[in-house]
Tab-separated table of C-alpha atoms in Angstrom:
chain	number	residue	atom	x	y	z
A	1	UNK	CA	0.000	0.000	0.000
A	2	UNK	CA	1.513	3.293	-1.096
A	3	UNK	CA	1.980	5.454	1.992
A	4	UNK	CA	1.571	8.571	-0.129
A	5	UNK	CA	-1.986	7.721	-1.065
A	6	UNK	CA	-4.578	10.009	0.449
A	7	UNK	CA	-6.101	8.306	3.454
A	8	UNK	CA	-9.493	9.144	4.759
A	9	UNK	CA	-10.753	11.064	7.781
A	10	UNK	CA	-12.790	9.466	10.538
A	11	UNK	CA	-15.388	9.815	13.283
A	12	UNK	CA	-16.875	13.352	13.214
A	13	UNK	CA	-19.997	13.805	11.058
A	14	UNK	CA	-19.881	16.171	8.105
A	15	UNK	CA	-23.244	17.437	6.959
A	16	UNK	CA	-24.084	19.038	3.648
A	17	UNK	CA	-22.602	22.522	3.861
A	18	UNK	CA	-24.935	25.494	3.954
A	19	UNK	CA	-22.250	27.882	2.675
A	20	UNK	CA	-21.908	28.352	-1.064
A	21	UNK	CA	-18.295	29.545	-1.094
A	22	UNK	CA	-15.032	29.188	0.808
A	23	UNK	CA	-12.308	31.519	2.008
A	24	UNK	CA	-8.839	30.296	2.981
A	25	UNK	CA	-6.675	32.590	5.078
A	26	UNK	CA	-3.111	31.337	5.324
A	27	UNK	CA	0.137	32.127	7.093
A	28	UNK	CA	3.378	30.460	5.946
A	29	UNK	CA	6.561	31.441	7.719
A	30	UNK	CA	9.423	32.083	5.332
A	31	UNK	CA	7.381	32.383	2.154
A	32	UNK	CA	8.780	35.120	-0.114
A	33	UNK	CA	6.502	37.961	-1.163
A	34	UNK	CA	4.747	37.583	-4.530
A	35	UNK	CA	4.927	33.769	-4.407
A	36	UNK	CA	2.079	32.177	-6.374
A	37	UNK	CA	-0.223	29.676	-4.645
A	38	UNK	CA	-2.612	27.445	-6.606
A	39	UNK	CA	-5.399	25.258	-5.223
A	40	UNK	CA	-6.803	22.574	-7.491
A	41	UNK	CA	-7.424	18.975	-8.466
A	42	UNK	CA	-7.163	18.271	-12.198
A	43	UNK	CA	-9.089	15.009	-11.832
A	44	UNK	CA	-12.117	16.867	-10.487
A	45	UNK	CA	-11.675	20.043	-12.530
A	46	UNK	CA	-8.946	20.881	-15.076
A	47	UNK	CA	-9.082	24.516	-14.003
A	48	UNK	CA	-7.614	25.636	-10.637
A	49	UNK	CA	-10.119	26.152	-7.853
A	50	UNK	CA	-8.352	29.346	-6.725
A	51	UNK	CA	-5.079	31.274	-7.028
A	52	UNK	CA	-3.318	33.813	-4.826
A	53	UNK	CA	-0.078	35.744	-4.295
A	54	UNK	CA	1.681	35.907	-0.912
A	55	UNK	CA	2.401	39.144	0.939
A	56	UNK	CA	4.111	39.504	4.320
A	57	UNK	CA	3.887	35.731	4.854
A	58	UNK	CA	0.131	35.670	4.285
A	59	UNK	CA	-2.239	34.733	1.483
A	60	UNK	CA	-5.968	34.444	0.811
A	61	UNK	CA	-7.822	32.080	-1.498
A	62	UNK	CA	-11.499	32.402	-2.380
A	63	UNK	CA	-13.814	30.324	-4.514
A	64	UNK	CA	-16.664	27.843	-4.732
A	65	UNK	CA	-16.441	24.074	-4.259
A	66	UNK	CA	-18.976	22.421	-6.556
A	67	UNK	CA	-17.499	18.961	-5.947
A	68	UNK	CA	-16.295	18.484	-2.350
A	69	UNK	CA	-13.139	16.422	-2.243
A	70	UNK	CA	-9.371	16.425	-1.911
A	71	UNK	CA	-7.625	19.417	-3.470
A	72	UNK	CA	-3.897	20.162	-3.484
A	73	UNK	CA	-2.356	23.470	-2.522
A	74	UNK	CA	0.802	24.069	-4.562
A	75	UNK	CA	3.247	26.844	-3.736
A	76	UNK	CA	5.764	28.118	-6.278
A	77	UNK	CA	9.288	27.218	-5.188
A	78	UNK	CA	8.180	24.293	-2.996
A	79	UNK	CA	8.299	20.645	-4.040
A	80	UNK	CA	5.694	19.812	-1.387
A	81	UNK	CA	1.919	20.026	-1.696
A	82	UNK	CA	-0.739	20.314	0.979
A	83	UNK	CA	-3.791	18.060	0.646
A	84	UNK	CA	-7.040	19.622	1.864
A	85	UNK	CA	-10.457	17.973	1.886
A	86	UNK	CA	-12.331	21.008	0.633
A	87	UNK	CA	-15.884	22.057	1.267
A	88	UNK	CA	-17.461	25.512	1.276
A	89	UNK	CA	-16.177	26.459	4.719
A	90	UNK	CA	-13.943	29.226	6.073
A	91	UNK	CA	-10.497	27.634	6.401
A	92	UNK	CA	-7.308	28.704	8.145
A	93	UNK	CA	-3.822	27.418	7.271
A	94	UNK	CA	-0.751	27.854	9.459
A	95	UNK	CA	2.653	26.457	8.585
A	96	UNK	CA	6.120	26.969	7.160
A	97	UNK	CA	7.148	27.518	3.561
A	98	UNK	CA	9.842	24.807	3.773
A	99	UNK	CA	7.471	22.189	5.256
A	100	UNK	CA	4.196	22.940	3.497
A	101	UNK	CA	2.809	19.408	3.813
A	102	UNK	CA	2.917	19.640	7.612
A	103	UNK	CA	0.765	22.765	7.798
A	104	UNK	CA	-2.173	22.908	10.199
A	105	UNK	CA	-5.560	23.210	8.470
A	106	UNK	CA	-8.575	24.197	10.567
A	107	UNK	CA	-12.158	25.294	9.965
A	108	UNK	CA	-13.313	22.625	7.543
A	109	UNK	CA	-15.310	19.762	9.139
A	110	UNK	CA	-14.480	17.589	6.139
A	111	UNK	CA	-10.751	18.183	6.484
A	112	UNK	CA	-10.905	17.485	10.214
A	113	UNK	CA	-12.393	14.108	9.430
A	114	UNK	CA	-9.786	13.567	6.746
A	115	UNK	CA	-6.924	14.212	9.182
A	116	UNK	CA	-8.415	12.044	11.909
A	117	UNK	CA	-8.811	9.155	9.524
A	118	UNK	CA	-5.187	9.491	8.472
A	119	UNK	CA	-4.106	9.284	12.081
A	120	UNK	CA	-6.373	6.321	12.818
A	121	UNK	CA	-5.864	4.224	9.700
A	122	UNK	CA	-2.320	4.883	8.492
A	123	UNK	CA	-0.887	2.462	11.082
A	124	UNK	CA	-3.037	-0.343	9.680
A	125	UNK	CA	-1.941	0.349	6.119
A	126	UNK	CA	1.692	0.616	7.203
A	127	UNK	CA	1.332	-2.780	8.857
A	128	UNK	CA	-0.187	-4.270	5.700
A	129	UNK	CA	2.646	-2.831	3.623
A	130	UNK	CA	5.295	-4.421	5.827
A	131	UNK	CA	3.596	-7.836	5.803
A	132	UNK	CA	3.227	-7.764	2.016
A	133	UNK	CA	6.863	-6.688	1.586
A	134	UNK	CA	8.040	-9.575	3.792
A	135	UNK	CA	5.904	-12.145	1.970
A	136	UNK	CA	6.907	-10.852	-1.477
A	137	UNK	CA	10.551	-11.001	-0.435
A	138	UNK	CA	10.102	-14.679	0.380
A	139	UNK	CA	10.725	-14.311	4.106
A	140	UNK	CA	9.700	-17.373	6.153
A	141	UNK	CA	6.164	-17.432	7.537
A	142	UNK	CA	6.048	-20.381	9.965
A	143	UNK	CA	2.496	-21.520	10.515
A	144	UNK	CA	1.179	-18.796	8.232
A	145	UNK	CA	1.296	-16.267	11.083
A	146	UNK	CA	2.023	-13.278	8.845
A	147	UNK	CA	-0.668	-14.201	6.360
A	148	UNK	CA	-3.174	-14.638	9.178
A	149	UNK	CA	-2.145	-11.255	10.601
A	150	UNK	CA	-2.670	-9.722	7.167
A	151	UNK	CA	-6.217	-11.099	6.978
A	152	UNK	CA	-6.959	-9.964	10.528
A	153	UNK	CA	-5.777	-6.436	9.731
A	154	UNK	CA	-7.868	-6.316	6.552
A	155	UNK	CA	-10.930	-7.405	8.536
A	156	UNK	CA	-10.284	-4.711	11.141
A	157	UNK	CA	-10.078	-2.041	8.450
A	158	UNK	CA	-13.290	-3.257	6.834
A	159	UNK	CA	-15.114	-3.252	10.174
A	160	UNK	CA	-13.969	0.278	10.997
A	161	UNK	CA	-14.969	1.400	7.516
A	162	UNK	CA	-18.510	0.132	7.989
A	163	UNK	CA	-18.720	1.802	11.393
A	164	UNK	CA	-17.711	5.106	9.846
A	165	UNK	CA	-20.168	4.938	6.956
A	166	UNK	CA	-23.041	3.918	9.240
A	167	UNK	CA	-22.316	6.905	11.482
A	168	UNK	CA	-21.761	9.427	8.677
A	169	UNK	CA	-24.080	8.797	5.735
A	170	UNK	CA	-24.297	12.521	4.902
A	171	UNK	CA	-20.528	12.986	4.725
A	172	UNK	CA	-18.736	13.554	1.431
A	173	UNK	CA	-15.732	11.965	3.112
A	174	UNK	CA	-17.839	8.788	3.416
A	175	UNK	CA	-18.076	8.511	-0.363
A	176	UNK	CA	-14.301	8.858	-0.536
A	177	UNK	CA	-13.989	6.133	2.107
A	178	UNK	CA	-16.102	3.767	0.017
A	179	UNK	CA	-14.074	4.510	-3.104
A	180	UNK	CA	-10.725	4.240	-1.369
A	181	UNK	CA	-11.590	0.892	0.209
A	182	UNK	CA	-12.277	-0.662	-3.199
A	183	UNK	CA	-8.463	-0.913	-3.416
A	184	UNK	CA	-8.710	-3.713	-0.848
A	185	UNK	CA	-11.014	-5.597	-3.257
A	186	UNK	CA	-14.050	-6.192	-1.016
A	187	UNK	CA	-16.878	-8.186	-2.639
A	188	UNK	CA	-18.840	-5.998	-5.039
A	189	UNK	CA	-21.983	-6.438	-2.975
A	190	UNK	CA	-20.205	-4.952	0.067
A	191	UNK	CA	-19.254	-1.844	-1.891
A	192	UNK	CA	-22.816	-1.521	-3.165
A	193	UNK	CA	-24.233	-1.928	0.348
A	194	UNK	CA	-21.953	0.841	1.614
A	195	UNK	CA	-22.850	3.082	-1.314
A	196	UNK	CA	-26.575	2.610	-0.722
A	197	UNK	CA	-26.192	3.900	2.843
A	198	UNK	CA	-24.968	7.293	1.610
A	199	UNK	CA	-27.270	10.293	1.379
A	200	UNK	CA	-28.522	11.089	-2.110
A	201	UNK	CA	-26.565	14.325	-2.433
A	202	UNK	CA	-23.367	12.513	-1.420
A	203	UNK	CA	-23.972	9.776	-4.000
A	204	UNK	CA	-24.142	12.463	-6.671
A	205	UNK	CA	-20.811	14.003	-5.638
A	206	UNK	CA	-17.508	13.399	-7.398
A	207	UNK	CA	-16.459	10.364	-5.353
A	208	UNK	CA	-20.012	9.031	-5.232
A	209	UNK	CA	-20.162	8.934	-9.032
A	210	UNK	CA	-16.839	7.086	-9.163
A	211	UNK	CA	-18.133	4.520	-6.676
A	212	UNK	CA	-21.313	4.081	-8.716
A	213	UNK	CA	-19.266	3.449	-11.859
A	214	UNK	CA	-17.084	0.964	-9.969
A	215	UNK	CA	-20.204	-0.917	-8.903
A	216	UNK	CA	-21.571	-0.936	-12.452
A	217	UNK	CA	-18.235	-2.195	-13.798
A	218	UNK	CA	-18.081	-4.954	-11.184
A	219	UNK	CA	-21.403	-6.321	-12.413
A	220	UNK	CA	-20.098	-6.792	-15.931
A	221	UNK	CA	-19.496	-10.490	-16.355
A	222	UNK	CA	-21.140	-11.401	-13.058
A	223	UNK	CA	-23.044	-14.684	-12.881
A	224	UNK	CA	-26.734	-13.945	-13.328
A	225	UNK	CA	-26.111	-10.773	-15.339
A	226	UNK	CA	-26.859	-10.257	-19.017
A	227	UNK	CA	-23.885	-10.931	-21.278
A	228	UNK	CA	-22.584	-7.737	-22.867
A	229	UNK	CA	-23.393	-7.818	-26.573
A	230	UNK	CA	-20.653	-7.279	-29.137
A	231	UNK	CA	-19.798	-7.579	-32.816
A	232	UNK	CA	-16.282	-8.443	-33.982
A	233	UNK	CA	-14.757	-9.869	-37.168
A	234	UNK	CA	-13.760	-13.475	-37.729
A	235	UNK	CA	-10.453	-14.315	-39.542
A	236	UNK	CA	-12.095	-13.755	-42.937
A	237	UNK	CA	-13.292	-10.285	-41.941
A	238	UNK	CA	-16.936	-11.294	-41.478
A	239	UNK	CA	-18.689	-9.508	-38.556
A	240	UNK	CA	-19.894	-11.938	-35.899
A	241	UNK	CA	-22.672	-10.795	-33.559
A	242	UNK	CA	-22.999	-12.434	-30.142
A	243	UNK	CA	-26.774	-12.048	-30.429
A	244	UNK	CA	-26.737	-14.398	-33.427
A	245	UNK	CA	-26.020	-17.238	-30.974
A	246	UNK	CA	-29.234	-16.705	-29.000
A	247	UNK	CA	-31.066	-19.981	-28.477
A	248	UNK	CA	-27.793	-21.842	-27.788
A	249	UNK	CA	-25.489	-22.301	-24.844
A	250	UNK	CA	-22.304	-20.427	-25.731
A	251	UNK	CA	-18.905	-20.491	-24.088
A	252	UNK	CA	-17.226	-17.123	-24.730
A	253	UNK	CA	-13.567	-18.090	-24.498
A	254	UNK	CA	-10.962	-15.321	-24.101
A	255	UNK	CA	-7.530	-16.567	-25.170
A	256	UNK	CA	-4.506	-15.826	-27.407
A	257	UNK	CA	-1.921	-17.774	-29.386
A	258	UNK	CA	0.888	-16.319	-27.222
A	259	UNK	CA	-0.807	-17.352	-23.948
A	260	UNK	CA	0.715	-20.655	-22.766
A	261	UNK	CA	-1.968	-21.370	-20.126
A	262	UNK	CA	-4.589	-20.800	-22.823
A	263	UNK	CA	-2.925	-23.253	-25.173
A	264	UNK	CA	-2.674	-25.806	-22.353
A	265	UNK	CA	-6.393	-25.417	-21.644
A	266	UNK	CA	-7.436	-25.652	-25.315
A	267	UNK	CA	-7.566	-29.487	-25.403
A	268	UNK	CA	-10.157	-29.405	-22.599
A	269	UNK	CA	-12.277	-26.919	-24.521
A	270	UNK	CA	-11.940	-29.059	-27.664
A	271	UNK	CA	-13.093	-32.113	-25.704
A	272	UNK	CA	-16.123	-30.236	-24.344
A	273	UNK	CA	-17.004	-28.829	-27.754
A	274	UNK	CA	-16.805	-32.189	-29.511
A	275	UNK	CA	-18.887	-33.859	-26.811
A	276	UNK	CA	-21.690	-31.289	-26.699
A	277	UNK	CA	-21.682	-29.473	-30.064
A	278	UNK	CA	-24.711	-31.462	-31.199
A	279	UNK	CA	-26.597	-30.668	-27.993
A	280	UNK	CA	-27.279	-26.958	-28.472
A	281	UNK	CA	-23.777	-25.877	-27.398
A	282	UNK	CA	-20.985	-23.995	-29.128
A	283	UNK	CA	-17.854	-21.959	-28.390
A	284	UNK	CA	-17.060	-18.412	-29.462
A	285	UNK	CA	-13.347	-17.684	-29.202
A	286	UNK	CA	-12.248	-14.083	-28.588
A	287	UNK	CA	-8.532	-13.713	-29.217
A	288	UNK	CA	-6.263	-11.086	-27.702
A	289	UNK	CA	-3.752	-11.667	-30.472
A	290	UNK	CA	-2.026	-8.891	-32.384
A	291	UNK	CA	-0.629	-10.968	-35.259
A	292	UNK	CA	-3.206	-12.504	-37.590
A	293	UNK	CA	-0.934	-15.271	-38.884
A	294	UNK	CA	-0.085	-16.445	-35.368
A	295	UNK	CA	-3.778	-16.367	-34.438
A	296	UNK	CA	-4.854	-18.467	-37.432
A	297	UNK	CA	-1.966	-20.918	-36.982
A	298	UNK	CA	-2.909	-21.509	-33.343
A	299	UNK	CA	-6.540	-22.144	-34.335
A	300	UNK	CA	-5.375	-24.741	-36.857
A	301	UNK	CA	-2.698	-26.319	-34.660
A	302	UNK	CA	-5.017	-26.696	-31.664
A	303	UNK	CA	-7.947	-27.849	-33.843
A	304	UNK	CA	-10.293	-25.133	-32.574
A	305	UNK	CA	-13.100	-25.693	-35.047
A	306	UNK	CA	-15.607	-23.231	-33.614
A	307	UNK	CA	-16.192	-19.542	-34.438
A	308	UNK	CA	-13.381	-17.102	-33.674
A	309	UNK	CA	-13.191	-13.313	-33.574
A	310	UNK	CA	-10.510	-10.703	-32.893
A	311	UNK	CA	-9.652	-7.109	-33.721
A	312	UNK	CA	-5.927	-7.907	-33.284
A	313	UNK	CA	-5.498	-5.129	-30.726
A	314	UNK	CA	-3.802	-7.302	-28.074
A	315	UNK	CA	-4.876	-6.235	-24.546
A	316	UNK	CA	-6.875	-3.406	-26.103
A	317	UNK	CA	-9.235	-5.868	-27.764
A	318	UNK	CA	-12.562	-4.039	-27.618
A	319	UNK	CA	-14.551	-7.091	-26.492
A	320	UNK	CA	-12.093	-7.917	-23.708
A	321	UNK	CA	-12.246	-4.289	-22.558
A	322	UNK	CA	-16.043	-4.442	-22.436
A	323	UNK	CA	-15.794	-7.528	-20.230
A	324	UNK	CA	-13.014	-5.976	-18.094
A	325	UNK	CA	-10.651	-8.853	-18.905
A	326	UNK	CA	-7.362	-8.510	-17.002
A	327	UNK	CA	-5.987	-12.025	-17.452
A	328	UNK	CA	-6.448	-15.000	-19.762
A	329	UNK	CA	-7.598	-17.718	-20.193
A	330	UNK	CA	-11.029	-16.625	-19.045
A	331	UNK	CA	-14.463	-17.776	-20.150
A	332	UNK	CA	-18.179	-17.187	-19.657
A	333	UNK	CA	-20.940	-19.731	-20.171
A	334	UNK	CA	-23.995	-17.994	-21.635
A	335	UNK	CA	-27.537	-19.374	-21.557
A	336	UNK	CA	-29.792	-19.443	-24.645
A	337	UNK	CA	-31.408	-16.283	-23.238
A	338	UNK	CA	-28.065	-14.444	-23.111
A	339	UNK	CA	-27.527	-14.693	-19.337
A	340	UNK	CA	-24.146	-15.583	-17.798
A	341	UNK	CA	-24.729	-18.798	-15.851
A	342	UNK	CA	-21.118	-19.610	-14.950
A	343	UNK	CA	-17.580	-18.471	-15.645
A	344	UNK	CA	-13.921	-19.492	-15.600
A	345	UNK	CA	-14.729	-23.159	-16.082
A	346	UNK	CA	-11.590	-25.250	-16.524
A	347	UNK	CA	-11.031	-28.893	-17.428
A	348	UNK	CA	-13.525	-31.245	-15.819
A	349	UNK	CA	-15.433	-28.322	-14.311
A	350	UNK	CA	-16.491	-27.299	-17.803
A	351	UNK	CA	-17.595	-30.819	-18.651
A	352	UNK	CA	-19.532	-31.153	-15.398
A	353	UNK	CA	-21.345	-27.868	-15.930
A	354	UNK	CA	-22.264	-28.700	-19.525
A	355	UNK	CA	-23.485	-32.132	-18.455
A	356	UNK	CA	-25.655	-30.395	-15.839
A	357	UNK	CA	-27.329	-27.940	-18.219
A	358	UNK	CA	-27.432	-30.133	-21.329
A	359	UNK	CA	-28.476	-33.474	-19.869
């Protein structure tokens, strides 16, 4: 876990702000006169939120926060930046020019939460980082003690996260908490449950929209969901539409000629295809190849006699991007109605599932 990532604030509730603008009054010891200060977050808004020039060690920034969230204060001549969880509140900053990141920020309820969360949760993330570093370095773990400690720490973080969200559903920091915790890969339904506890106005904020998109993306390819439709060309250049397979069970098989695990799995897919191809079942291969000759040769060598498609864009294959494919081999078993009924079936598991649905 990168220690420089923005951690979240904790405990105190932040309600929707009544103010419609903010004013920051700052004092930085040692800052030269006429030094430019810029407050912004290019991910939220490409334009700076506010700018100012220092005079006698002081500065003032004014503006409107339409999307509450983390903004960075940059000061000309300083390599450091100060992270502030901005809302439309009067804010005061006190610090030193040569240690900008350590400045004291007061007045913003959101930022107070942000700071408190940092103090409460950074130790847990530091602990996770050390455990992961030890395990990745191959250090001994007798009895799996370190791995168990890792899981225990993850569970503690998740529990504290839920406590925070339950206590602060109207907080914009809560939406950031939900988004940030997706890095720990909780089940999609947990993220959705947390999101649904947020107030409507918070859901519509910058971080809330990112969480909503994350939830939508996580449902792509989920068992029970509708298979995402697509059209892609076969080796002859003929467009193949997934919808044309409606009425059949279809195994969408993501693979590539250069993928050794895929090639090792191909005989199992061939066996399943030959056994069930006359029982309302077929395979649709989607290749992440980039060289057409290699793709066609692999189809011939491995005797993959079903329909194949590819746009020869490697990992940027448009179908694989729609299905959020991050590794191959990967497959989805689609019902005659176009619903995903199982996925990532390998070897005998594929045969058992086909025997179950096609008996």
